[in-house]
Amino acid sequence: MPPVVTPEVIWWALLPLLVLSGGGFLLLTIASLVRRLPEALPQAWTVVTGLIVLTATVPMWDRVQSDGPRSFLGGMVAVDGSTVLVTAILAIAVVATALLARPYLRREDLPGVELYVLLLMSAAGGVVMASADDLIVLFLGLEILSIAVYVMAALHLRRIESQEAALKYFVLGAFASAFLLYGMALIYGATGSTRMAHISGYLASTILVQDGMLLAGIALLLVGLAFKVAAVPFHAWTPDVYQGAPSPVVAWMAAGVKTAGFAAMLRVLVVTLGTHASDWRPAVAVLAAASMVVGAWVAVLQTDVKRMLAYSSIAHAGFILLGVQAASERGTAAVYVYLFVYTLLATGSFAVITTVGGRGDAAHGLDAYRGLARRQPVLAGAFTVLLLGQAGIPFTGGFVAKLGVLAAVVEGRTYWVAMVAMAAAAVAAFVYLRILVAMYLEAPESDTADRTEVPAGTRVVIGVACAGVLLIGLVPGLLLDIASDAVPVLVGG
Amino acid sequence: MVVTTSWYLTLAAILFSMGAVGLLTRRNPLIMIMCIELMLNAVNLTFVSLGSELGDLGGQLSVFFVLVVAASEVVVGLAVVVAIMRRRQGATVDDLSVLGG
Amino acid sequence: MAVLAAAAGVPFAVLPALLVVPAAGALLVVVLPRRRPELLKLVAVATSMVVAAMTVWLVVAFDIDRGAEMQFEFRHSWMADLGIQWLLAVDGISLFLIVLTGILFPIALLAVDPGHDDRAYFAWMLLLEAGVIGVFCAMDLMVFFLCFEVVLVPMYFLIGRWGHGNSAYAATKFFLFTMAGSALMLIGILALAFLHADATGGGLTFDLVELAEAQSLGTTTARWVFLSFALAFAVKVPLFPLHTWLPDAHTEAPTAGSVILAGVLLKLGTYGFLRFGLYLFPEASHFFAPVFLTLGLVGIIYGAVVATMQRDLKRLVAYSSVAHLGFIVLGTFALNTEGIEGGLLQMVNHGVSTAALFLLVGMIYERRHTRQIDELGGLQKSAPVLAAVFTLVMLSSIGLPGLNGFVGEFLVLVGTFNAHRWLAIVATGGVILAALYLLWAYQRVFHGPAEGANAEMPDLKLREGLVLAPLLVLIVAMGVYPKPVIERMEPSVDALVAHIETHVDGFHEPTSRFGADIEVGEGGDDAGDDH
Amino acid sequence: MSPATLAAPLVLAADPLLDGAIGPGIVGIVLIKVVMAFILLLVSVMLMVWFERKLVADMHNRIGPAEAGPFGILQTLADGIKLFFKEDLIPDRADRVVFKLAPYLSLVPAFLVFSIVPIGGDFSGDGTVTWFGETTYLQVADPPVGVLFFLALSSVAVYGVMLAGWSSGSKYPLLGSVRASAQMISYEAALGLAIATVFLTSGSLSTHEIVARQVSGSWNVLATGVVPFLVFLLAGTAELNRPPFDLVEAEQELVGGFHTEYSSLRFSLFFLAEFMNVITMSAIAVTLFLGGPAGPILTDTLGWVWPVFWFSLKVFVFLFCFVWLRATLPRLRYDQLMDLGWKVLIPVALGWFLLIATMNVADDLGWPMVPVVLVGVAVLVAGAALLTGAIQKARGDALADLVDEGVED
Amino acid sequence: MDAAVFLISAAIVLTGAGGVLVSRNPVHAALFLVQTLFGVAVLFVLQDATFLAAVQVIVYAGAVVILFLFVIMLLGVDRAEDLGVEPIVGQRPVAAIVGASLLGMLLTALLVSVDGPTGAHGANTALGDAADNTRLLGEALFTDYVFAVELTAILLTVAVIGAVVLARRVRGPLAPLPVVVVASVADDGEQGDDGPPDVVEATDASDEGEGA
């Protein structure tokens, strides 16, 4: 038998994945061995793991910038600027979620280790998605991420809403996976490979006389990805899941899952299938427009803040899709900027929601926010910053993000989408105003509503998110530079 | 009659559509998950037939991973169903109306 | 002058300072210790005073000899990727609006106490000031847009939290109207920059001067982009069909809010038309001028008619603003030196006199807790000084010769007459109507027998008088001797008109430049006591 | 290494018989093989039942069946006929279709498994026999994934048990079937891991190939280091629901288990399947670990008989052991059964599998064997320690929970 | 021969799928699912993918569907679903239209506009014959696809953790069931059982933890 040739491994490029998954495994092992685990340990462990990854991305970034993108392990994985940037975003989201999780778990009296383990694993899945150079690997990463999140959504074992949210998420998520896979299968048939580099190479060098299979594949793939990033009309799960799932998990869904999903979408659509951009761009544009309009519009009709933010996250997905549909370097960079900013906004916002939600994680109606400014001016102020950021008010990161995607759209000359986007932004602004009105302009139902103590971890998250949002709004240069250096490149496998 | 790849692809497409329709019409979460399995099987069939037409092992390799994923999904999905059903007997997805819009 | 010019050349970057100082003041207010609430107002007023001083210095240091050139230019790259830079500069068009802002803010801050949540109130006011000044200084389209938008937030909170009545509704309406209006402008700006970059082959830039001078857009495109700008400005002005937010916002806003809203914020729209509409899109402006002239005219008549029917004093003043702004739009789209200059002057004048009117209405409200004209009456007897001041301000608003309102209105009418005779004639009707409703209101509020609470109403206090004094001085001074203002404006306006002439085929400014140097009739400065 | 490339597209059997054109003679041989296997199984089941009853009786110091035929050898036949003529009852609450289907789901896999077992053939050569000028394997089919075929069928066998209990529409059968299927699934994992070790040493999934490898090398029971063999035996016994793992049929608890509601012919089908499974499991064990039909060919005339003889002998030893176990060992408790499966057999099988794999890799790469093995063992010990620790901890937690609840209530 | 096998298997696959779609009883649906899975396995064999065929049966039939049956039996949710009532008005026609259009799109794309796959032939790994199948798969899995294989390790771990966490009983009080749900549970009691009885009694029980 001929000796088996093992493929090349670039270990430093695998570091985030190894640290995250290894951290998860180790934490699980420790938890299953030690009787009385110090209560703070899992959280501290997760935060430290996240920070290690975050730190590791710095030298990785330098290395990628100096050595250029690389593909390894048989052309299955690649490391490029986008990988590192998305990894960093995911690491931030992990840290934030972990910080939110502990006070939450303690308040709800829930057992905790698994949440952290799943969080780390799910982040590992996200990293895989961001670095996948093969459709199958991409799919596996997606599944690791999703399955972990299905479980995390159900983790509030005392609330049946939590489990029902998980079930809905699961059924529709699996449905989407099937579409995604079918799309991958057809693309495989049309191009002869699942390696992204091969696919793009093949499509660049071959003119398909009959491209029906390819187009069907792209369409199905798009449906699957649209489900994952909750784009209209594949968004039906989002509000229910956001409402039912534990709030810190929702923060992760909004920040981490969305980031990974869009990273995957960019890799597949823009990078791999970029040669056929003219085929998928209109579809993505329609998805984007529909998401923005429906997300913003339906959000207006909600009375539950968590649902409002769920719909607004749909609208945000629409905005991010704008960057995708531009199918240009500027669009891609803008997507990364948006993802970074949205991560801050989402984690910060859901940190506030977690706090206000109170014991039982149920007080999410607008009523719960009435008079918040009087009870807890600082919390209300921070939420104001975050909401204004989501609305895209100038001098917040939200504006920088929206500006980026819009610029990309305008550069691509699809003005109608840009107009829809701005109309949706105006409608969405009303949503955030409603919350502001409740906080500032309405009296609380009863004066007995007591101050809820904001735990230290939550404070850190909210503080960092607000500071980050404002800082990016005022000094966006660094982030913009990084994002434009992070545009993904395919290297042959 | 020679069995061409198109036959397989057609069969898979029908199977996939049936799974999708089932998922959209049935309300029992267990049967919905089964419908997802139908869809995944259609995908598997597609992968294998395309692979054999292309003379490439990639299709079969992909199926291998799809199988793993399918198994994992089912495990988690059923665990969620169990968690719900333990508290509420005989729920259908329509009964899951706590989270109404 | 030379000394001052040299002073202007010193590296002290006054424009960024104008932005940073109020923002820093706001920050300072936020972090002031909780134990010293009295410091809040002190810091806020001091900050705004500093700003006011700087703006005045700006007028003095402004070099007339440099004509239409941008002065005090400050340039700093911001988002290099998109070519956005902090490009701040002042010319004759923006100079006095900045000054107006600088002066109105301390007055508003001093005149009115918020009553609750002082810290947030002062912080928002100062941020608002920074934003407004930013709008007037910005010579980069994107920075302009940013400031234009960001102004909404403080104003929203000011109306919503410290307003009266249905303030949440009014604030939200204000926010959404203006935000929706300006939404398309962002696309317009981006499209402009990208099309310009394509046409020139250069990088992206949002530099106003560069874009305006290059005129690289095709005619049709330029018209579309112009419309996207125009919508934003029209909402902000507000032009006739888009004005509905204004009475609500004005009525429900706190006095200081109304002062700032009427005095400064409404100018953002007209200033935008002037600076970004005419300058960037001369051809499109010319093309669409009839539309705006008509709308302006409708605004004048409509505002006046509706104002006549108001029972709420504040609402009346608000509708009078609609009419006044109609004049400004009329002047602007006359597209000749007189019209534009008149419009510009009218912006300042309206700012001064309407701010004063709102302050006075606020003072009456503070005393009587009502603004219903029916419930007031005979105040002249109980508060003669107040009545006198009110008269002066009102006359300025009507446009009595010798007071500031006249100069602007007259120039506008001249300009319009030169361009579109019939419009000018109809607009003159608006002037008459203005006299009608204001005098009628005055009569009902101040004349007649004073009954009940009206009889006991206290007169103007010294503090209030001091607050109003600068405005009164301006009303009279600008009416009597507007030269310092006009000589600083004129080169810029001339350059703008020349720019339009160059870029519009077949556009000839009517030659009969009747009254171009008319400077304003030398009205008696005793007009104030004219009662 | 692999057999000749196949012309036929349907690849169930890599048999030299199917090379080239397929004529009626070849079809005939295939048919004969199928029928032979079928009859062989039926007859041996009959004998096995008798054998078991007789042997257990002996061990219990009883007489056992003695009336029908010599030594009561026809007792099974008599029972069968009796069952055949009994009234077929279907409970009112039963799910009729599934109720009728279940016995066949049990029986068919039992038959099919036997088709991949090579029961003869001269493995000192290429493992074929030549009859009437046609060279063939002495097994019904030799698919390239033969052993997976076995695993697949044994997973299918679970359905019979499971559905029988469920469809009966009564409580005890349902509990019995849930237990049975849980048990079968649990032990299937261990079984699979034990078999995987065999793949590793044999380098093939075809049963024919595996036997051929054992003949040329050493028997797998030694080549894989005995442990997998033991695991296989234990897991196989459990898989068969044989004593001491026959909780499914625990009369005391479950009134007979999943087939309580069955009667007449359907019951006899379950019965048949059960004993058939014992035989096939023994046959598989022999094939995988004990060299199958390998053994000295003592005479040249009728040389093909000897491998069959050796094969039968080996199987017989297994059958004896099964009966022996039944007669001697008490039944396990259900939790003990599960503990054994999950906490002992699976980890052991897995650890051993990893060790063998490591050694194979070391062998391929030319690493020194001793340190590799030492390190491997150390790692396994560490893993075992971790596992033990975790089990201890979980036990402690469960105990603590119980105490807590006691306090609360 | 091939065509016959294909047609028979296709019939098995499709009737199985149809059975899943219309079965009232989840157990029957599961059995129909098994039928489809077997049909697919045969089709795999027909295309020389013997290893996958075996794995298909082992994993799907041996594990996945068994798991379904377990859940059905443990929970006693094998009550027939009333298919006569359409839960959401118009859902079925809509679903049918969606399905039909999906199918139409797929068939158009796959058959009308394409005669077969258009990709580069033999791009990555050569496809061997049935006898080589397992070995080739193994080699590819542990060389080129080794990263993916490692990922499945993470995936399976996640799944196991998830299952264990969700199946675990919670200590302490549970949040009350929302009112809506309680009502619907009460309604359920009215419906007749035509399947075997529930083993686990229907309770809203918080502490009905499954021990093992």
mmCIF file with all atom_site columns, N, CA and C in Angstrom, chain C residues 345-386:
data_model
loop_
_atom_site.group_PDB
_atom_site.id
_atom_site.type_symbol
_atom_site.label_atom_id
_atom_site.label_alt_id
_atom_site.label_comp_id
_atom_site.label_asym_id
_atom_site.label_entity_id
_atom_site.label_seq_id
_atom_site.pdbx_PDB_ins_code
_atom_site.Cartn_x
_atom_site.Cartn_y
_atom_site.Cartn_z
_atom_site.occupancy
_atom_site.B_iso_or_equiv
_atom_site.pdbx_formal_charge
_atom_site.auth_seq_id
_atom_site.auth_comp_id
_atom_site.auth_asym_id
_atom_site.auth_atom_id
_atom_site.pdbx_PDB_model_num
ATOM 1   N N  . LEU C 1 345 ? -30.291 87.427 4.112  1.00 0.00 ? 345 LEU C N  1
ATOM 2   C CA . LEU C 1 345 ? -30.489 88.401 5.161  1.00 0.00 ? 345 LEU C CA 1
ATOM 3   C C  . LEU C 1 345 ? -31.740 88.059 5.966  1.00 0.00 ? 345 LEU C C  1
ATOM 4   N N  . GLN C 1 346 ? -32.728 87.642 5.229  1.00 0.00 ? 346 GLN C N  1
ATOM 5   C CA . GLN C 1 346 ? -33.996 87.306 5.881  1.00 0.00 ? 346 GLN C CA 1
ATOM 6   C C  . GLN C 1 346 ? -33.815 86.131 6.826  1.00 0.00 ? 346 GLN C C  1
ATOM 7   N N  . MET C 1 347 ? -32.923 85.212 6.471  1.00 0.00 ? 347 MET C N  1
ATOM 8   C CA . MET C 1 347 ? -32.651 84.087 7.371  1.00 0.00 ? 347 MET C CA 1
ATOM 9   C C  . MET C 1 347 ? -32.193 84.597 8.718  1.00 0.00 ? 347 MET C C  1
ATOM 10  N N  . VAL C 1 348 ? -31.239 85.544 8.648  1.00 0.00 ? 348 VAL C N  1
ATOM 11  C CA . VAL C 1 348 ? -30.718 86.071 9.906  1.00 0.00 ? 348 VAL C CA 1
ATOM 12  C C  . VAL C 1 348 ? -31.811 86.837 10.638 1.00 0.00 ? 348 VAL C C  1
ATOM 13  N N  . ASN C 1 349 ? -32.503 87.662 9.895  1.00 0.00 ? 349 ASN C N  1
ATOM 14  C CA . ASN C 1 349 ? -33.521 88.488 10.516 1.00 0.00 ? 349 ASN C CA 1
ATOM 15  C C  . ASN C 1 349 ? -34.622 87.663 11.152 1.00 0.00 ? 349 ASN C C  1
ATOM 16  N N  . HIS C 1 350 ? -35.074 86.707 10.389 1.00 0.00 ? 350 HIS C N  1
ATOM 17  C CA . HIS C 1 350 ? -36.123 85.846 10.922 1.00 0.00 ? 350 HIS C CA 1
ATOM 18  C C  . HIS C 1 350 ? -35.645 85.158 12.175 1.00 0.00 ? 350 HIS C C  1
ATOM 19  N N  . GLY C 1 351 ? -34.366 84.727 12.130 1.00 0.00 ? 351 GLY C N  1
ATOM 20  C CA . GLY C 1 351 ? -33.810 84.095 13.316 1.00 0.00 ? 351 GLY C CA 1
ATOM 21  C C  . GLY C 1 351 ? -33.907 85.009 14.510 1.00 0.00 ? 351 GLY C C  1
ATOM 22  N N  . VAL C 1 352 ? -33.531 86.234 14.310 1.00 0.00 ? 352 VAL C N  1
ATOM 23  C CA . VAL C 1 352 ? -33.512 87.158 15.438 1.00 0.00 ? 352 VAL C CA 1
ATOM 24  C C  . VAL C 1 352 ? -34.926 87.455 15.911 1.00 0.00 ? 352 VAL C C  1
ATOM 25  N N  . SER C 1 353 ? -35.788 87.845 14.959 1.00 0.00 ? 353 SER C N  1
ATOM 26  C CA . SER C 1 353 ? -37.082 88.335 15.421 1.00 0.00 ? 353 SER C CA 1
ATOM 27  C C  . SER C 1 353 ? -37.987 87.207 15.890 1.00 0.00 ? 353 SER C C  1
ATOM 28  N N  . THR C 1 354 ? -37.982 86.092 15.203 1.00 0.00 ? 354 THR C N  1
ATOM 29  C CA . THR C 1 354 ? -38.845 85.002 15.651 1.00 0.00 ? 354 THR C CA 1
ATOM 30  C C  . THR C 1 354 ? -38.372 84.452 16.989 1.00 0.00 ? 354 THR C C  1
ATOM 31  N N  . ALA C 1 355 ? -37.045 84.382 17.152 1.00 0.00 ? 355 ALA C N  1
ATOM 32  C CA . ALA C 1 355 ? -36.531 83.937 18.441 1.00 0.00 ? 355 ALA C CA 1
ATOM 33  C C  . ALA C 1 355 ? -37.052 84.859 19.527 1.00 0.00 ? 355 ALA C C  1
ATOM 34  N N  . ALA C 1 356 ? -36.990 86.137 19.271 1.00 0.00 ? 356 ALA C N  1
ATOM 35  C CA . ALA C 1 356 ? -37.470 87.081 20.263 1.00 0.00 ? 356 ALA C CA 1
ATOM 36  C C  . ALA C 1 356 ? -38.964 86.890 20.505 1.00 0.00 ? 356 ALA C C  1
ATOM 37  N N  . LEU C 1 357 ? -39.714 86.686 19.436 1.00 0.00 ? 357 LEU C N  1
ATOM 38  C CA . LEU C 1 357 ? -41.159 86.482 19.592 1.00 0.00 ? 357 LEU C CA 1
ATOM 39  C C  . LEU C 1 357 ? -41.444 85.263 20.460 1.00 0.00 ? 357 LEU C C  1
ATOM 40  N N  . PHE C 1 358 ? -40.737 84.192 20.161 1.00 0.00 ? 358 PHE C N  1
ATOM 41  C CA . PHE C 1 358 ? -40.966 82.980 20.955 1.00 0.00 ? 358 PHE C CA 1
ATOM 42  C C  . PHE C 1 358 ? -40.614 83.201 22.409 1.00 0.00 ? 358 PHE C C  1
ATOM 43  N N  . LEU C 1 359 ? -39.528 83.952 22.627 1.00 0.00 ? 359 LEU C N  1
ATOM 44  C CA . LEU C 1 359 ? -39.154 84.234 24.006 1.00 0.00 ? 359 LEU C CA 1
ATOM 45  C C  . LEU C 1 359 ? -40.280 84.995 24.694 1.00 0.00 ? 359 LEU C C  1
ATOM 46  N N  . LEU C 1 360 ? -40.822 85.962 23.982 1.00 0.00 ? 360 LEU C N  1
ATOM 47  C CA . LEU C 1 360 ? -41.873 86.774 24.589 1.00 0.00 ? 360 LEU C CA 1
ATOM 48  C C  . LEU C 1 360 ? -43.119 85.937 24.855 1.00 0.00 ? 360 LEU C C  1
ATOM 49  N N  . VAL C 1 361 ? -43.474 85.103 23.872 1.00 0.00 ? 361 VAL C N  1
ATOM 50  C CA . VAL C 1 361 ? -44.630 84.236 24.082 1.00 0.00 ? 361 VAL C CA 1
ATOM 51  C C  . VAL C 1 361 ? -44.380 83.332 25.280 1.00 0.00 ? 361 VAL C C  1
ATOM 52  N N  . GLY C 1 362 ? -43.136 82.832 25.355 1.00 0.00 ? 362 GLY C N  1
ATOM 53  C CA . GLY C 1 362 ? -42.786 81.987 26.491 1.00 0.00 ? 362 GLY C CA 1
ATOM 54  C C  . GLY C 1 362 ? -42.956 82.730 27.799 1.00 0.00 ? 362 GLY C C  1
ATOM 55  N N  . MET C 1 363 ? -42.559 83.993 27.798 1.00 0.00 ? 363 MET C N  1
ATOM 56  C CA . MET C 1 363 ? -42.678 84.763 29.032 1.00 0.00 ? 363 MET C CA 1
ATOM 57  C C  . MET C 1 363 ? -44.139 84.964 29.419 1.00 0.00 ? 363 MET C C  1
ATOM 58  N N  . ILE C 1 364 ? -44.953 85.207 28.421 1.00 0.00 ? 364 ILE C N  1
ATOM 59  C CA . ILE C 1 364 ? -46.383 85.355 28.718 1.00 0.00 ? 364 ILE C CA 1
ATOM 60  C C  . ILE C 1 364 ? -46.928 84.051 29.267 1.00 0.00 ? 364 ILE C C  1
ATOM 61  N N  . TYR C 1 365 ? -46.502 82.962 28.632 1.00 0.00 ? 365 TYR C N  1
ATOM 62  C CA . TYR C 1 365 ? -47.001 81.654 29.059 1.00 0.00 ? 365 TYR C CA 1
ATOM 63  C C  . TYR C 1 365 ? -46.584 81.366 30.490 1.00 0.00 ? 365 TYR C C  1
ATOM 64  N N  . GLU C 1 366 ? -45.349 81.737 30.799 1.00 0.00 ? 366 GLU C N  1
ATOM 65  C CA . GLU C 1 366 ? -44.845 81.498 32.144 1.00 0.00 ? 366 GLU C CA 1
ATOM 66  C C  . GLU C 1 366 ? -45.726 82.216 33.169 1.00 0.00 ? 366 GLU C C  1
ATOM 67  N N  . ARG C 1 367 ? -46.194 83.370 32.786 1.00 0.00 ? 367 ARG C N  1
ATOM 68  C CA . ARG C 1 367 ? -46.984 84.170 33.728 1.00 0.00 ? 367 ARG C CA 1
ATOM 69  C C  . ARG C 1 367 ? -48.435 83.720 33.762 1.00 0.00 ? 367 ARG C C  1
ATOM 70  N N  . ARG C 1 368 ? -48.970 83.429 32.577 1.00 0.00 ? 368 ARG C N  1
ATOM 71  C CA . ARG C 1 368 ? -50.405 83.196 32.502 1.00 0.00 ? 368 ARG C CA 1
ATOM 72  C C  . ARG C 1 368 ? -50.756 81.714 32.318 1.00 0.00 ? 368 ARG C C  1
ATOM 73  N N  . HIS C 1 369 ? -49.777 80.910 32.034 1.00 0.00 ? 369 HIS C N  1
ATOM 74  C CA . HIS C 1 369 ? -49.988 79.479 31.807 1.00 0.00 ? 369 HIS C CA 1
ATOM 75  C C  . HIS C 1 369 ? -51.020 79.209 30.736 1.00 0.00 ? 369 HIS C C  1
ATOM 76  N N  . THR C 1 370 ? -51.129 80.107 29.835 1.00 0.00 ? 370 THR C N  1
ATOM 77  C CA . THR C 1 370 ? -51.965 79.846 28.674 1.00 0.00 ? 370 THR C CA 1
ATOM 78  C C  . THR C 1 370 ? -51.396 80.621 27.500 1.00 0.00 ? 370 THR C C  1
ATOM 79  N N  . ARG C 1 371 ? -51.675 80.111 26.321 1.00 0.00 ? 371 ARG C N  1
ATOM 80  C CA . ARG C 1 371 ? -51.254 80.864 25.145 1.00 0.00 ? 371 ARG C CA 1
ATOM 81  C C  . ARG C 1 371 ? -52.453 81.167 24.261 1.00 0.00 ? 371 ARG C C  1
ATOM 82  N N  . GLN C 1 372 ? -53.633 80.823 24.775 1.00 0.00 ? 372 GLN C N  1
ATOM 83  C CA . GLN C 1 372 ? -54.830 81.061 23.993 1.00 0.00 ? 372 GLN C CA 1
ATOM 84  C C  . GLN C 1 372 ? -55.073 82.565 23.891 1.00 0.00 ? 372 GLN C C  1
ATOM 85  N N  . ILE C 1 373 ? -55.195 83.021 22.678 1.00 0.00 ? 373 ILE C N  1
ATOM 86  C CA . ILE C 1 373 ? -55.369 84.458 22.482 1.00 0.00 ? 373 ILE C CA 1
ATOM 87  C C  . ILE C 1 373 ? -56.647 84.933 23.172 1.00 0.00 ? 373 ILE C C  1
ATOM 88  N N  . ASP C 1 374 ? -57.673 84.059 23.127 1.00 0.00 ? 374 ASP C N  1
ATOM 89  C CA . ASP C 1 374 ? -58.942 84.450 23.747 1.00 0.00 ? 374 ASP C CA 1
ATOM 90  C C  . ASP C 1 374 ? -58.795 84.750 25.232 1.00 0.00 ? 374 ASP C C  1
ATOM 91  N N  . GLU C 1 375 ? -57.949 84.012 25.870 1.00 0.00 ? 375 GLU C N  1
ATOM 92  C CA . GLU C 1 375 ? -57.854 84.157 27.320 1.00 0.00 ? 375 GLU C CA 1
ATOM 93  C C  . GLU C 1 375 ? -56.970 85.315 27.731 1.00 0.00 ? 375 GLU C C  1
ATOM 94  N N  . LEU C 1 376 ? -56.226 85.837 26.762 1.00 0.00 ? 376 LEU C N  1
ATOM 95  C CA . LEU C 1 376 ? -55.370 86.979 27.083 1.00 0.00 ? 376 LEU C CA 1
ATOM 96  C C  . LEU C 1 376 ? -56.086 88.252 26.665 1.00 0.00 ? 376 LEU C C  1
ATOM 97  N N  . GLY C 1 377 ? -55.580 89.369 27.123 1.00 0.00 ? 377 GLY C N  1
ATOM 98  C CA . GLY C 1 377 ? -56.201 90.633 26.724 1.00 0.00 ? 377 GLY C CA 1
ATOM 99  C C  . GLY C 1 377 ? -55.779 91.732 27.670 1.00 0.00 ? 377 GLY C C  1
ATOM 100 N N  . GLY C 1 378 ? -55.544 92.876 27.110 1.00 0.00 ? 378 GLY C N  1
ATOM 101 C CA . GLY C 1 378 ? -55.234 94.046 27.934 1.00 0.00 ? 378 GLY C CA 1
ATOM 102 C C  . GLY C 1 378 ? -53.914 93.964 28.658 1.00 0.00 ? 378 GLY C C  1
ATOM 103 N N  . LEU C 1 379 ? -53.035 93.152 28.134 1.00 0.00 ? 379 LEU C N  1
ATOM 104 C CA . LEU C 1 379 ? -51.768 93.008 28.840 1.00 0.00 ? 379 LEU C CA 1
ATOM 105 C C  . LEU C 1 379 ? -50.958 94.302 28.831 1.00 0.00 ? 379 LEU C C  1
ATOM 106 N N  . GLN C 1 380 ? -51.308 95.163 27.891 1.00 0.00 ? 380 GLN C N  1
ATOM 107 C CA . GLN C 1 380 ? -50.549 96.409 27.785 1.00 0.00 ? 380 GLN C CA 1
ATOM 108 C C  . GLN C 1 380 ? -50.581 97.172 29.097 1.00 0.00 ? 380 GLN C C  1
ATOM 109 N N  . LYS C 1 381 ? -51.707 97.023 29.778 1.00 0.00 ? 381 LYS C N  1
ATOM 110 C CA . LYS C 1 381 ? -51.849 97.793 31.005 1.00 0.00 ? 381 LYS C CA 1
ATOM 111 C C  . LYS C 1 381 ? -51.001 97.201 32.108 1.00 0.00 ? 381 LYS C C  1
ATOM 112 N N  . SER C 1 382 ? -51.078 95.894 32.240 1.00 0.00 ? 382 SER C N  1
ATOM 113 C CA . SER C 1 382 ? -50.354 95.298 33.360 1.00 0.00 ? 382 SER C CA 1
ATOM 114 C C  . SER C 1 382 ? -48.869 95.195 33.061 1.00 0.00 ? 382 SER C C  1
ATOM 115 N N  . ALA C 1 383 ? -48.518 95.042 31.796 1.00 0.00 ? 383 ALA C N  1
ATOM 116 C CA . ALA C 1 383 ? -47.089 94.837 31.494 1.00 0.00 ? 383 ALA C CA 1
ATOM 117 C C  . ALA C 1 383 ? -46.689 95.732 30.328 1.00 0.00 ? 383 ALA C C  1
ATOM 118 N N  . PRO C 1 384 ? -46.564 96.989 30.540 1.00 0.00 ? 384 PRO C N  1
ATOM 119 C CA . PRO C 1 384 ? -46.284 97.914 29.439 1.00 0.00 ? 384 PRO C CA 1
ATOM 120 C C  . PRO C 1 384 ? -44.941 97.675 28.765 1.00 0.00 ? 384 PRO C C  1
ATOM 121 N N  . VAL C 1 385 ? -43.927 97.372 29.536 1.00 0.00 ? 385 VAL C N  1
ATOM 122 C CA . VAL C 1 385 ? -42.607 97.170 28.929 1.00 0.00 ? 385 VAL C CA 1
ATOM 123 C C  . VAL C 1 385 ? -42.630 95.956 28.011 1.00 0.00 ? 385 VAL C C  1
ATOM 124 N N  . LEU C 1 386 ? -43.218 94.931 28.528 1.00 0.00 ? 386 LEU C N  1
ATOM 125 C CA . LEU C 1 386 ? -43.355 93.719 27.715 1.00 0.00 ? 386 LEU C CA 1
ATOM 126 C C  . LEU C 1 386 ? -44.070 94.047 26.408 1.00 0.00 ? 386 LEU C C  1
#
